[in-house]
Coordinates of C-alpha atoms in Angstrom, one line a residue:
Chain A
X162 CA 0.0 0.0 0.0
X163 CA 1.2 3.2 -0.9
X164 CA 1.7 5.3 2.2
X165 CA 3.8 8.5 3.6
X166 CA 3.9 8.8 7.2
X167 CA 6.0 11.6 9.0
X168 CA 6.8 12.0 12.9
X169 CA 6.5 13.6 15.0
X170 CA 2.7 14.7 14.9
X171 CA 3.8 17.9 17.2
X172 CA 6.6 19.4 18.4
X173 CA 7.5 22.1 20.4
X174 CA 11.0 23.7 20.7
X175 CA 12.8 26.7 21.9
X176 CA 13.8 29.9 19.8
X177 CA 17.3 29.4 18.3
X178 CA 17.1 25.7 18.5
X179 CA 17.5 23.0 15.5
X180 CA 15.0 20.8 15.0
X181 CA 14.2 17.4 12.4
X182 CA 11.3 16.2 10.7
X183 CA 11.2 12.8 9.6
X184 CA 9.1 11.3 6.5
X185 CA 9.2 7.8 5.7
X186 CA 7.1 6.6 2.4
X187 CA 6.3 3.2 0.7
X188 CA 5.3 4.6 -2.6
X189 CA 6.3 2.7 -6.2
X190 CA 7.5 4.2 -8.7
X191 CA 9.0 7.0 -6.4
X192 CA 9.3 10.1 -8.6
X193 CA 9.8 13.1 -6.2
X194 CA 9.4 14.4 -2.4
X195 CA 8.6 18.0 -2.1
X196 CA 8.0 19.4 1.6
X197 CA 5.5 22.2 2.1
X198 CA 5.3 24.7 4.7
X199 CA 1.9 25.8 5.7
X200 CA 0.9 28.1 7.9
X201 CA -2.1 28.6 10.3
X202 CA -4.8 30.2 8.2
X203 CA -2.7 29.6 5.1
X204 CA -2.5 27.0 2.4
X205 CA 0.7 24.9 2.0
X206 CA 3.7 26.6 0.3
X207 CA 6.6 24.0 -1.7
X208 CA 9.8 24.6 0.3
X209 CA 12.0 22.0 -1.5
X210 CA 11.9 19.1 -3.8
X211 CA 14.3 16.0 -4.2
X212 CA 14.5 13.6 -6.8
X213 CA 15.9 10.5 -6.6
X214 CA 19.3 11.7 -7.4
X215 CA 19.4 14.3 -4.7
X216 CA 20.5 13.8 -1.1
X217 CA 20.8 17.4 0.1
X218 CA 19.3 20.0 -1.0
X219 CA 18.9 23.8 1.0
X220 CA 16.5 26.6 1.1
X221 CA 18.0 29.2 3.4
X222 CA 17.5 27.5 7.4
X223 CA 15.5 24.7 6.2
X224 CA 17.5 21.4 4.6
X225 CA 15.8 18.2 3.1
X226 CA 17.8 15.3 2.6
X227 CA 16.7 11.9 1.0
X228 CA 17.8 8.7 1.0
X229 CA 16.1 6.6 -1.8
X230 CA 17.4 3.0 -0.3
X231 CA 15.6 3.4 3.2
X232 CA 12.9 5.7 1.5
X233 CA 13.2 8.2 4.2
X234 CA 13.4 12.3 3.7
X235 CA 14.3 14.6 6.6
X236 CA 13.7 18.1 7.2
X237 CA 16.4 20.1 9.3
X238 CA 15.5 23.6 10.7
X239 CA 18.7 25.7 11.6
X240 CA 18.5 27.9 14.2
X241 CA 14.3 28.3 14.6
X242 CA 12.2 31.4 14.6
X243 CA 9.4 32.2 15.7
X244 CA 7.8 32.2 12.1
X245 CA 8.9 28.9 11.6
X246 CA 6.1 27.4 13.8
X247 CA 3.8 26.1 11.0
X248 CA 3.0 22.7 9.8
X249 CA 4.9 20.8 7.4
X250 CA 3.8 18.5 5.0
X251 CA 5.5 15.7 3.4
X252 CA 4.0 14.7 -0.4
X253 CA 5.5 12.2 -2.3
X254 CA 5.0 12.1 -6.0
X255 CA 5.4 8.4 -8.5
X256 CA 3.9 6.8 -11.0
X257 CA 5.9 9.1 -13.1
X258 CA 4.4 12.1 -10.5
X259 CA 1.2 11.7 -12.1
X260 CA 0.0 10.8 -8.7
X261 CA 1.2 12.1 -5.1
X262 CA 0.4 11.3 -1.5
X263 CA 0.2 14.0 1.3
X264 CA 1.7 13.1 5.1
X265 CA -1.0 14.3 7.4
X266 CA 2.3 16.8 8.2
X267 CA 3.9 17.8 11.5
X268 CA 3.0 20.6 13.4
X269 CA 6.0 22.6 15.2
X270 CA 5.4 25.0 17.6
X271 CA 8.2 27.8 18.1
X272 CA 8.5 29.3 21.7
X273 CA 10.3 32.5 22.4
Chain B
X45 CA 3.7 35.1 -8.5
X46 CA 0.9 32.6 -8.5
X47 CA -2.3 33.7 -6.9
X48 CA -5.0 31.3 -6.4
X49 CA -7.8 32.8 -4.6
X50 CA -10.8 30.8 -3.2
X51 CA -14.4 32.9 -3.0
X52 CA -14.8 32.3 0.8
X53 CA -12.1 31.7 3.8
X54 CA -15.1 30.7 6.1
X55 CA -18.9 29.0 5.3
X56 CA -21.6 27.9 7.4
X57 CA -24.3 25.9 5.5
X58 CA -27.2 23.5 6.7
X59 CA -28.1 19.9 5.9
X60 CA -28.9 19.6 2.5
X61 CA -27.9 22.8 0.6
X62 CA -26.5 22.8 -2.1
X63 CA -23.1 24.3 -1.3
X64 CA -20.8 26.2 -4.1
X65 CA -16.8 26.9 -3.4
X66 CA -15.1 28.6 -6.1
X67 CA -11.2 28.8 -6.7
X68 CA -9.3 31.3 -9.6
X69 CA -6.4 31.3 -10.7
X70 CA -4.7 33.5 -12.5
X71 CA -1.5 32.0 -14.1
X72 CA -3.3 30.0 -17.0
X73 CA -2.6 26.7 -15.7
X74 CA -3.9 23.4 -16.9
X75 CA -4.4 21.6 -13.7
X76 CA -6.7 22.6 -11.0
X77 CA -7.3 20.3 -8.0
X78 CA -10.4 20.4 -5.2
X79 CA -8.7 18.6 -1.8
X80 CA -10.3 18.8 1.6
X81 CA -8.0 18.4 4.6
X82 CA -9.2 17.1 8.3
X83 CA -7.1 16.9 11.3
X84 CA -4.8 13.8 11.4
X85 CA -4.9 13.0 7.7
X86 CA -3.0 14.2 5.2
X87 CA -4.7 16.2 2.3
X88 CA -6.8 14.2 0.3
X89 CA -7.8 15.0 -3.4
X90 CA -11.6 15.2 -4.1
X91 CA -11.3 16.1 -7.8
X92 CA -8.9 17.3 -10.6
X93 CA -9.3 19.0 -13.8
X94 CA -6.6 18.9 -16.7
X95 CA -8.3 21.2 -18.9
X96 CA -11.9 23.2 -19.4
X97 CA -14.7 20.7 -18.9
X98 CA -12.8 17.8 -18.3
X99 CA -12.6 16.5 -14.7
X100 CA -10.9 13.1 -13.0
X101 CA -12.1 11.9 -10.1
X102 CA -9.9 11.8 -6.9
X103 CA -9.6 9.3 -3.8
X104 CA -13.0 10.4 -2.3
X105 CA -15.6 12.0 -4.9
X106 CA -18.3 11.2 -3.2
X107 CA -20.9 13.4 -2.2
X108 CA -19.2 16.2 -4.4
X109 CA -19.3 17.4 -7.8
X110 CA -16.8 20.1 -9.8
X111 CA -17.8 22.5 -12.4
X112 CA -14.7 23.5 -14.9
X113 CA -16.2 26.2 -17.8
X114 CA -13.3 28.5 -18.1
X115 CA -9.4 27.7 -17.7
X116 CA -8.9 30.1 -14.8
X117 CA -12.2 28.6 -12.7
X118 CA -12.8 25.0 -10.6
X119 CA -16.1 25.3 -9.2
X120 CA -16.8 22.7 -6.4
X121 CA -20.1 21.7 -5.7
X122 CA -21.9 19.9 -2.6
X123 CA -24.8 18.2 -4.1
X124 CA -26.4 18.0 -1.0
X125 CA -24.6 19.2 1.9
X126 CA -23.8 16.5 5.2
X127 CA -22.4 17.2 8.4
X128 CA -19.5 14.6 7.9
X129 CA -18.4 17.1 5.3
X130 CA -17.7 19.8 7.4
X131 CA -13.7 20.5 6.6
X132 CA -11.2 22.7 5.1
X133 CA -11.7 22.7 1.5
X134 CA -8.3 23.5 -0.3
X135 CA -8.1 24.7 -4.2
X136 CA -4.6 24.0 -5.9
X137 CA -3.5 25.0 -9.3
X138 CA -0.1 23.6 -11.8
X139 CA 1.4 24.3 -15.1
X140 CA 0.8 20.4 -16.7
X141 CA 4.0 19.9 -18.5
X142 CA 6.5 20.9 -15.6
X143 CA 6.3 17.5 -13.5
X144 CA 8.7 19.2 -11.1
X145 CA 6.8 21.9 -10.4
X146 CA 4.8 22.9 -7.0
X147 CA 0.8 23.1 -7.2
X148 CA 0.1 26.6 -5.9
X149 CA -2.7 26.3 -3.3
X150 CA -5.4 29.0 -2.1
X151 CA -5.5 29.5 1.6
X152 CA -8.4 27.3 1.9
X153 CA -12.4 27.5 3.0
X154 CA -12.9 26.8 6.1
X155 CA -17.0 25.0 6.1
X156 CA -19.1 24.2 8.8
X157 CA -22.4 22.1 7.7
X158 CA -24.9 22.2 10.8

């Protein structure tokens, strides 16, 4: 069954702290994996996408890695702000990305 | 930069209406997509639409409908509105030969069905 599950379901950190989200997916043929940001009130907005080539790839704090063999991405945040607190979605494209499957996302709580 | 807008951010309808949510976009895309999202799950795709008047259906059509008469439009329609569909409703729009590219989403409706 094709499935993309990330962890954790909350989190809560500090200002200034790092942080990791996981996603792990079971999706054939894997195309892509683009994580979203999405804020309260606010529809999900593409933060980064990796192919299957790709291992690292930055935008600014935020760095997504992948690692096609285990079929596992992660999401590192650098240093947190208090925008950062958000949700964040993991969506995995295949089937040559003609279909994708959305996480049900984590939701990250910065605290000052 | 890509705007899609969505008619309504919040709704309150009864049992039964008939219940209308419109999204425009304003990029000329091809491919316009009807999700709803509920707590705990991830987004889930109601409809899609690669082109004026031609609609796919997604993982849980029922209950809905989608109305697609001009490129820029995706109308979607509760036939005959239930409390169970009480959500966020989220429009999303994409350019259909750039596989690698984001869908661009509204920032949602927000509808209560009492």
């Amino acid at each position: 069954k094709n499935q993309v599950e990330q962890s954790p379901q909350s989190l809560i950190i500090l200002e200034g702290k790092n942080c990791t989200l996981q996603c792990n997916y079971t999706v054939s043929p894997f195309s892509n994996l683009r994580w979203y940001k999405q804020d309260t009130g606010r529809g999900p907005v593409s933060l980064t996408i990796m192919t299957f080539s790709e291992n690292t790839k930055s935008n600014g704090r935020y760095t997504a890695t992948l690692d096609a063999d285990t079929k596992q991405s992660s999401l590192h945040i650098t240093a947190s702000q208090l925008s950062d607190s958000a949700s964040y979605i993991c969506v995995v494209s295949y089937s040559s990305a003609s279909k994708i499957i959305f996480g049900s996302g984590t939701r990250l709580s910065i605290r000052p | 930069d890509v705007k899609v807008t969505q008619s309504s951010r919040y709704l309150v309808k009864r049992t039964g209406e008939k219940v209308f949510l419109e999204c425009v976009q304003d990029m000329d895309h091809e491919n316009m997509f009807w999700y709803r999202q509920d707590p705990g799950l991830g987004l889930r795709l109601i409809y899609f639409s690669y082109d004026v008047k031609m609609k796919e259906k997604g993982d849980i059509p029922e209950g809905y409908s989608v109305s697609r008469e001009k490129k820029e439009r995706f109308s979607l329609i509760l036939e005959s509105a239930s409390t169970n569909q009480t959500s966020m409703y989220l429009c999303a729009s994409k350019r259909r030969d750039r596989e690698n590219q984001p869908q661009h989403f509204g920032d949602g409706t927000r509808l209560s069905i009492l």
